[in-house]
Coordinates of C-alpha atoms and ligand atoms in Angstrom, one line a residue:
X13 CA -32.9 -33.3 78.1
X14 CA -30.2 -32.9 75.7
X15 CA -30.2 -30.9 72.4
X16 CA -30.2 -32.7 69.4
X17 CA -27.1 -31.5 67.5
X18 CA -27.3 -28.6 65.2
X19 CA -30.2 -27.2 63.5
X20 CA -29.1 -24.4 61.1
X21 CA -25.8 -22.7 60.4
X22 CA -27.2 -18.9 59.7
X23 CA -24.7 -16.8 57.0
X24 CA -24.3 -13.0 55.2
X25 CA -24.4 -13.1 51.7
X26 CA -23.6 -10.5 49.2
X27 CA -24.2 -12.2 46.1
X28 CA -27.6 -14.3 46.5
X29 CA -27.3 -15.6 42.6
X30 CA -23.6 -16.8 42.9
X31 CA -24.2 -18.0 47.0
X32 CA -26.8 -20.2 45.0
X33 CA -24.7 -21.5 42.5
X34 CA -21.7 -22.5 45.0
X35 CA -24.1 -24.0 47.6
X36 CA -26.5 -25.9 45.2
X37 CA -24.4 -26.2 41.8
X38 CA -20.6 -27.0 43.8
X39 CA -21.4 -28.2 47.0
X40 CA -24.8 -30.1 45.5
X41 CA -27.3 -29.2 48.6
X42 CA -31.0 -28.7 47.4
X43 CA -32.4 -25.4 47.6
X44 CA -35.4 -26.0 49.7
X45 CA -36.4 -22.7 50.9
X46 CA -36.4 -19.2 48.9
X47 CA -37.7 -17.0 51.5
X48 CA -37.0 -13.2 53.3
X49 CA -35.7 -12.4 56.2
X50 CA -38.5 -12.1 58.7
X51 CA -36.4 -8.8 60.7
X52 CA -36.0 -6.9 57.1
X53 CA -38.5 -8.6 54.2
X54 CA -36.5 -6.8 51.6
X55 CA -34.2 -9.1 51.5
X56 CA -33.7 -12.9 50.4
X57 CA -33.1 -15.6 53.3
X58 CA -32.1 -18.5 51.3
X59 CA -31.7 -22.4 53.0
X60 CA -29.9 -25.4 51.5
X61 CA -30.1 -28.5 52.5
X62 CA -30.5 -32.3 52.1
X63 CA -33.1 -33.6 49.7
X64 CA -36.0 -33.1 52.3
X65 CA -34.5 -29.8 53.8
X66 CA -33.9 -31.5 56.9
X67 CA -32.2 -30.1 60.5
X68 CA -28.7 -30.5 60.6
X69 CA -28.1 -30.3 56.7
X70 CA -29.7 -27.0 56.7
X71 CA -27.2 -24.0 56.1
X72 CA -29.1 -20.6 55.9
X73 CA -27.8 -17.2 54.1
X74 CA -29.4 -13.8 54.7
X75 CA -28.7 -11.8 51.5
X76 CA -27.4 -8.1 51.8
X77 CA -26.8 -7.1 48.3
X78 CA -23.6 -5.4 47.6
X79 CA -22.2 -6.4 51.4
X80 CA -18.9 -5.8 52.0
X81 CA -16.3 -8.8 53.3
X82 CA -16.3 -9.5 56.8
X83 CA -14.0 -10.9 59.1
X84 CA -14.9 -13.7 61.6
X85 CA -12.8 -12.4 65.3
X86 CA -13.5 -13.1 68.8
X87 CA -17.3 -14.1 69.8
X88 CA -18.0 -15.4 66.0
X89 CA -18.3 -18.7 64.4
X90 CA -15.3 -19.2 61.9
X91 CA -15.3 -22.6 60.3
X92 CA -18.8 -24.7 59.5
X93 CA -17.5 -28.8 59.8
X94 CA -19.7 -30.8 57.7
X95 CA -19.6 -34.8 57.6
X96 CA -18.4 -37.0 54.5
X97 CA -18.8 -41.0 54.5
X98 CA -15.1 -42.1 53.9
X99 CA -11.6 -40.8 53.0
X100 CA -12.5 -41.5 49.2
X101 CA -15.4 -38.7 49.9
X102 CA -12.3 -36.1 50.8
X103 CA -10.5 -36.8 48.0
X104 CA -13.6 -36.3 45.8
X105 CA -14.3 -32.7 47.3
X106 CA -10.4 -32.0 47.3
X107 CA -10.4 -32.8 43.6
X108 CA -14.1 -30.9 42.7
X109 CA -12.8 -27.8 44.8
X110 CA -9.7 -27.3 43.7
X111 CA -7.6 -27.4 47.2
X112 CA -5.2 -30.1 49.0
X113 CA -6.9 -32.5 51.3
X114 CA -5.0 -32.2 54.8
X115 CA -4.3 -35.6 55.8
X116 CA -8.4 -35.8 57.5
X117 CA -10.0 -32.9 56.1
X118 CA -10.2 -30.8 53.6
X119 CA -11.0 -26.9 54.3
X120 CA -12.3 -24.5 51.8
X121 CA -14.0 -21.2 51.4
X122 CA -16.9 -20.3 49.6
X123 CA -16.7 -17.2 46.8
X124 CA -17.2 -15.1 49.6
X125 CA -14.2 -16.1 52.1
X126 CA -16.5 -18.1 54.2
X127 CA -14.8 -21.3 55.7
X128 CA -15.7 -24.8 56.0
X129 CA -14.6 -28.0 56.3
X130 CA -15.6 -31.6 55.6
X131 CA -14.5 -34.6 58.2
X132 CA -15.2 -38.2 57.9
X133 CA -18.1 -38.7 60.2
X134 CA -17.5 -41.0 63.0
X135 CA -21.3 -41.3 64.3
X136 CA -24.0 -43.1 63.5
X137 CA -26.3 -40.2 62.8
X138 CA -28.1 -40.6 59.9
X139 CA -26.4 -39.3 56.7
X140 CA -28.2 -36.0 55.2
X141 CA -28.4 -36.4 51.4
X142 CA -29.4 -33.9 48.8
X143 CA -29.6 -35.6 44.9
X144 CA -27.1 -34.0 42.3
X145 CA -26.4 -35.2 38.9
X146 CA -22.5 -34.7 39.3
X147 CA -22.3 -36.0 42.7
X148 CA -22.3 -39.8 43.5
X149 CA -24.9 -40.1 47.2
X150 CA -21.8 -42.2 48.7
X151 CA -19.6 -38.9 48.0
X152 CA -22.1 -36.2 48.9
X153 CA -22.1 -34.4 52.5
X154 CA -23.9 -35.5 54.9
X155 CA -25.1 -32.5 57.1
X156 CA -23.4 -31.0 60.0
X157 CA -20.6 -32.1 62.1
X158 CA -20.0 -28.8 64.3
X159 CA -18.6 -25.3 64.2
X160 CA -15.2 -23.7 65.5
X161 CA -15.2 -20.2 66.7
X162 CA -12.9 -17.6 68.0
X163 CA -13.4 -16.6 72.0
X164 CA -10.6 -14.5 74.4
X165 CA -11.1 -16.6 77.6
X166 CA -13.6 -19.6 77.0
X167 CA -12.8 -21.9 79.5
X168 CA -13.7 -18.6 82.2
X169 CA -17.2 -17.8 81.2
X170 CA -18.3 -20.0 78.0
X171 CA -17.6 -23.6 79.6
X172 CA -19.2 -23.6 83.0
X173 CA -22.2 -21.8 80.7
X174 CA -22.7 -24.5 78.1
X175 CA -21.9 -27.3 81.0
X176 CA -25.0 -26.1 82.9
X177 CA -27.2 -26.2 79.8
X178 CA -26.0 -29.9 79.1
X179 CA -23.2 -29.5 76.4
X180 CA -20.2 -31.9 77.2
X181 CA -16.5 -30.8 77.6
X182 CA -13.7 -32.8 75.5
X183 CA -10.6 -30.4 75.6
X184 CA -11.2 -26.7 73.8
X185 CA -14.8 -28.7 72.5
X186 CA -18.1 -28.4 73.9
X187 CA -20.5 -31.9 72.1
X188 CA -24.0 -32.1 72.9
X189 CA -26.3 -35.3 71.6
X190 CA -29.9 -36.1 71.3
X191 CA -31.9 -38.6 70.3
X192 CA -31.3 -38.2 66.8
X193 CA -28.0 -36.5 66.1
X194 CA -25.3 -34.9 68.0
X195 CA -22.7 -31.7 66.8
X196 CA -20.2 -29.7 68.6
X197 CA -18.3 -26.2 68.5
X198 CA -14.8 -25.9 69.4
X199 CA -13.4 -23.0 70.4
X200 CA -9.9 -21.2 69.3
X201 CA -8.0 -18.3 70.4
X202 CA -9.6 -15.3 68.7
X203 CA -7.2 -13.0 66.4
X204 CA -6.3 -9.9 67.8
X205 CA -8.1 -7.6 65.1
X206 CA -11.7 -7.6 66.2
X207 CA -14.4 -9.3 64.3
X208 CA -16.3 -7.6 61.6
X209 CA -19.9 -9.1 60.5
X210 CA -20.7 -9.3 56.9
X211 CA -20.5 -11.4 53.5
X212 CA -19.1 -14.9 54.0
X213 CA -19.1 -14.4 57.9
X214 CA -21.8 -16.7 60.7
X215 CA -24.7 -15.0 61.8
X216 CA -25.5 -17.3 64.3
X217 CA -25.9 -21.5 64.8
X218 CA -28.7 -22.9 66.1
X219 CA -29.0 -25.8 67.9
X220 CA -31.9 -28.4 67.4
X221 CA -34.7 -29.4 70.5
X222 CA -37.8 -31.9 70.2
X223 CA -41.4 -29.4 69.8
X224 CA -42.7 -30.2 73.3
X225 CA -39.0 -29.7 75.3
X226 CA -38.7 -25.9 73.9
X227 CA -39.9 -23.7 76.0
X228 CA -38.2 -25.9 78.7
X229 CA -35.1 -24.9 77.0
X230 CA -35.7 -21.3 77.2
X231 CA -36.2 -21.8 81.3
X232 CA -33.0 -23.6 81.3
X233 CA -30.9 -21.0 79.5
X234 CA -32.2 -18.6 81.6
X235 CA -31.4 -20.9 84.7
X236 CA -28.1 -20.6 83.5
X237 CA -27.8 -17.0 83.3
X238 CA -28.3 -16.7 79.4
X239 CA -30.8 -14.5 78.5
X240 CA -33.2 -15.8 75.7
X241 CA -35.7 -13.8 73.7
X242 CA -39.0 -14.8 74.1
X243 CA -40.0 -17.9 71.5
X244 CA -40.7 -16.5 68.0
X245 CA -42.7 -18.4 65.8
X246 CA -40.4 -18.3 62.8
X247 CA -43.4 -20.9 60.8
X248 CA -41.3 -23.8 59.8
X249 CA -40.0 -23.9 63.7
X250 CA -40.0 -21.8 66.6
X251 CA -36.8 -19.9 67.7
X252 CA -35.5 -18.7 70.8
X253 CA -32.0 -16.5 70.8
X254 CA -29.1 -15.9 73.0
X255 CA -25.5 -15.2 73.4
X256 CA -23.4 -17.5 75.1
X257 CA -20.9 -15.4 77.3
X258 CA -18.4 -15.5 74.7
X259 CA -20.4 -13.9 72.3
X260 CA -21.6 -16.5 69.6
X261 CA -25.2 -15.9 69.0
X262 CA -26.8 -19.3 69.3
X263 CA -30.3 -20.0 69.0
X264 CA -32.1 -23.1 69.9
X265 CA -34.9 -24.4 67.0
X266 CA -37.4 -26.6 67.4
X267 CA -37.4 -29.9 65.2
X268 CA -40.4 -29.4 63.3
X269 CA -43.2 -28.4 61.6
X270 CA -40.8 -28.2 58.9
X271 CA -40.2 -26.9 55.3
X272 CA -43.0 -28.8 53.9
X273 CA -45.4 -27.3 56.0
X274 CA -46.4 -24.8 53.0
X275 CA -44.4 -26.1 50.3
X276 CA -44.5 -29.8 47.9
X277 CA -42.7 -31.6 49.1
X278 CA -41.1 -32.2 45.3
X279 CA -41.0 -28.4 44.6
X280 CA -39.4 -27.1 47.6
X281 CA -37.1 -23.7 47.1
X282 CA -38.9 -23.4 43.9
X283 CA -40.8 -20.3 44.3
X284 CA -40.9 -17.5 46.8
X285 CA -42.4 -18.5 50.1
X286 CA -43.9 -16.0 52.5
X287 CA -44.8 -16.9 55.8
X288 CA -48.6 -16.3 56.1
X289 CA -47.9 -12.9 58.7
X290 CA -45.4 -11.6 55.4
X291 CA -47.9 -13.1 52.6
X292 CA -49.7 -8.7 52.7
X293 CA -46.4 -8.2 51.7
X294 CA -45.3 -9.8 48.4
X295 CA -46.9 -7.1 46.1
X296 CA -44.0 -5.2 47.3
X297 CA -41.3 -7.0 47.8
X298 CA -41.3 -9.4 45.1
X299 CA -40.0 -6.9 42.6
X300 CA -36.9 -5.4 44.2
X301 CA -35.4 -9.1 45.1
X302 CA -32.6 -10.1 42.9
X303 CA -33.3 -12.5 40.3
X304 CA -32.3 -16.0 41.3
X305 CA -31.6 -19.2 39.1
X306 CA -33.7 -22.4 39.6
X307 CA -31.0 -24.4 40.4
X308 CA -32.7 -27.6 39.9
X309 CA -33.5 -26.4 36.1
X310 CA -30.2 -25.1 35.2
X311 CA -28.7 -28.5 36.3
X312 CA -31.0 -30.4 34.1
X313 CA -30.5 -28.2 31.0
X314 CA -26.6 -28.9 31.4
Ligands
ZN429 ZN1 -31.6 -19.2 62.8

């Protein structure tokens, strides 16, 4: 039982109208879920991902209007590592970003200071596509390759931890891969000045398991001396949550039901979808969320 790479990248947004432009206008992902935060449903939680809004493609941003910067620092997720198809793909995003490409990469952050980075992909995982008129499918990302965080003492705690729940050790990074895809996170010496959560910083990464294995996962990180929330149903897949001893909140997601579960399919991200527990609450909600673009209109009209 292994998991199956990562599932979603969870951020803090500020801005939800400009984190939608970057994300779906620059970076060309599909907006396939417009949704709220099921802990606070006052507040947008927006997905992105390939053209069917599928697990490891899918970054996710909880909005908090007006947040201030925050700084990623010891127990947190710096730098997101997605997957291109060649060199020619670097030189592409170097150009259509506006930064140097560094010899096999190219880092960048978004508006809000939060970091990624694209690498050729050296697997044969399937490549995660979303369609965009100014992006060529051979140049577009391709989902998830891993994430690097900041930890004090890793190897004490952190390694024999993600060993015991199957992850595999290659110097300072821990690889884990399923049937489907694999993903990593590598782990750095953490700054000094302590970590503060809050726009363009992780919220957590969540790593994918099969439907009928999850709830054997949740025994397993408890075997090894995680402690896991009990499974929430979070509608489009079920979550469990822990912190690995270094502090990185990781959750483990199941791979399914899926964003189409309650959505076309051809319209996903379109229109604000409630769960059907949050569906009593819409009358309220709906009219204090900030006024969001349809990316998918604006890039036609252009
Ligand atoms: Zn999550």
């Amino acid at each position: 039982m292994r998991l199956d790479g990562i599932h979603h990248v969870t951020n803090i947004t500020g801005d939800a109208p400009a984190n939608v432009d970057f994300y779906t206008g620059k970076l060309g992902l599909r907006l396939v879920k417009k949704s709220v935060n099921q802990d606070d449903p006052t507040v947008y939680h927006l997905f992105y991902a390939d053209e069917r809004g599928t697990p490891g493609s899918d970054i996710t941003f909880f909005e908090y209007p007006g947040a201030e910067p925050g700084r990623a620092g010891a127990g947190m997720i710096h730098t997101i590592v997605w997957r291109v198809g060649s060199p020619e793909a670097l030189d592409f995003w170097a150009e259509r970003l506006g930064v140097e490409r560094d010899g096999d990469s190219v880092t960048f952050s978004d508006p809000e200071g939060l970091q990624h980075q694209l690498v050729v992909a050296q697997v044969p995982d399937e490549p995660l596509i979303a369609d965009h008129p100014e992006i060529p499918r051979e140049l577009a990302l391709q989902g998830f390759e891993g994430v690097r965080a900041y930890a004090r003492t890793p190897e004490l705690r952190t390694a024999p931890f993600l060993e015991q729940i199957g992850f595999e050790r290659g110097g300072e990074r821990w690889e884990t891969r399923g049937d489907s895809r694999g993903g990593w996170i590598e782990y750095e010496r953490a700054p000094e000045e302590p970590g503060v959560p809050g726009a363009g910083t992780v919220h957590h990464v969540a790593w994918s398991s099969p439907m009928e294995e999850h709830e054997q996962w949740r025994q397993r990180v408890a075997g090894a001396g995680g402690q896991p929330t009990p499974v929430i149903d979070r509608f489009w897949f079920r979550s469990i949550y822990f912190r690995e001893p270094s502090g990185v909140l990781f959750e483990i997601a199941t791979l399914g039901p899926g964003f189409s579960t309650d959505e076309d399919p051809e319209h996903l991200g379109e229109a604000l979808i409630l769960p059907p527990n949050f569906e009593h609450l819409r009358a309220q909600v709906e009219p204090i969320l900030t006024p969001l673009p349809n990316p998918r209109e604006s890039a036609t009209r252009t």
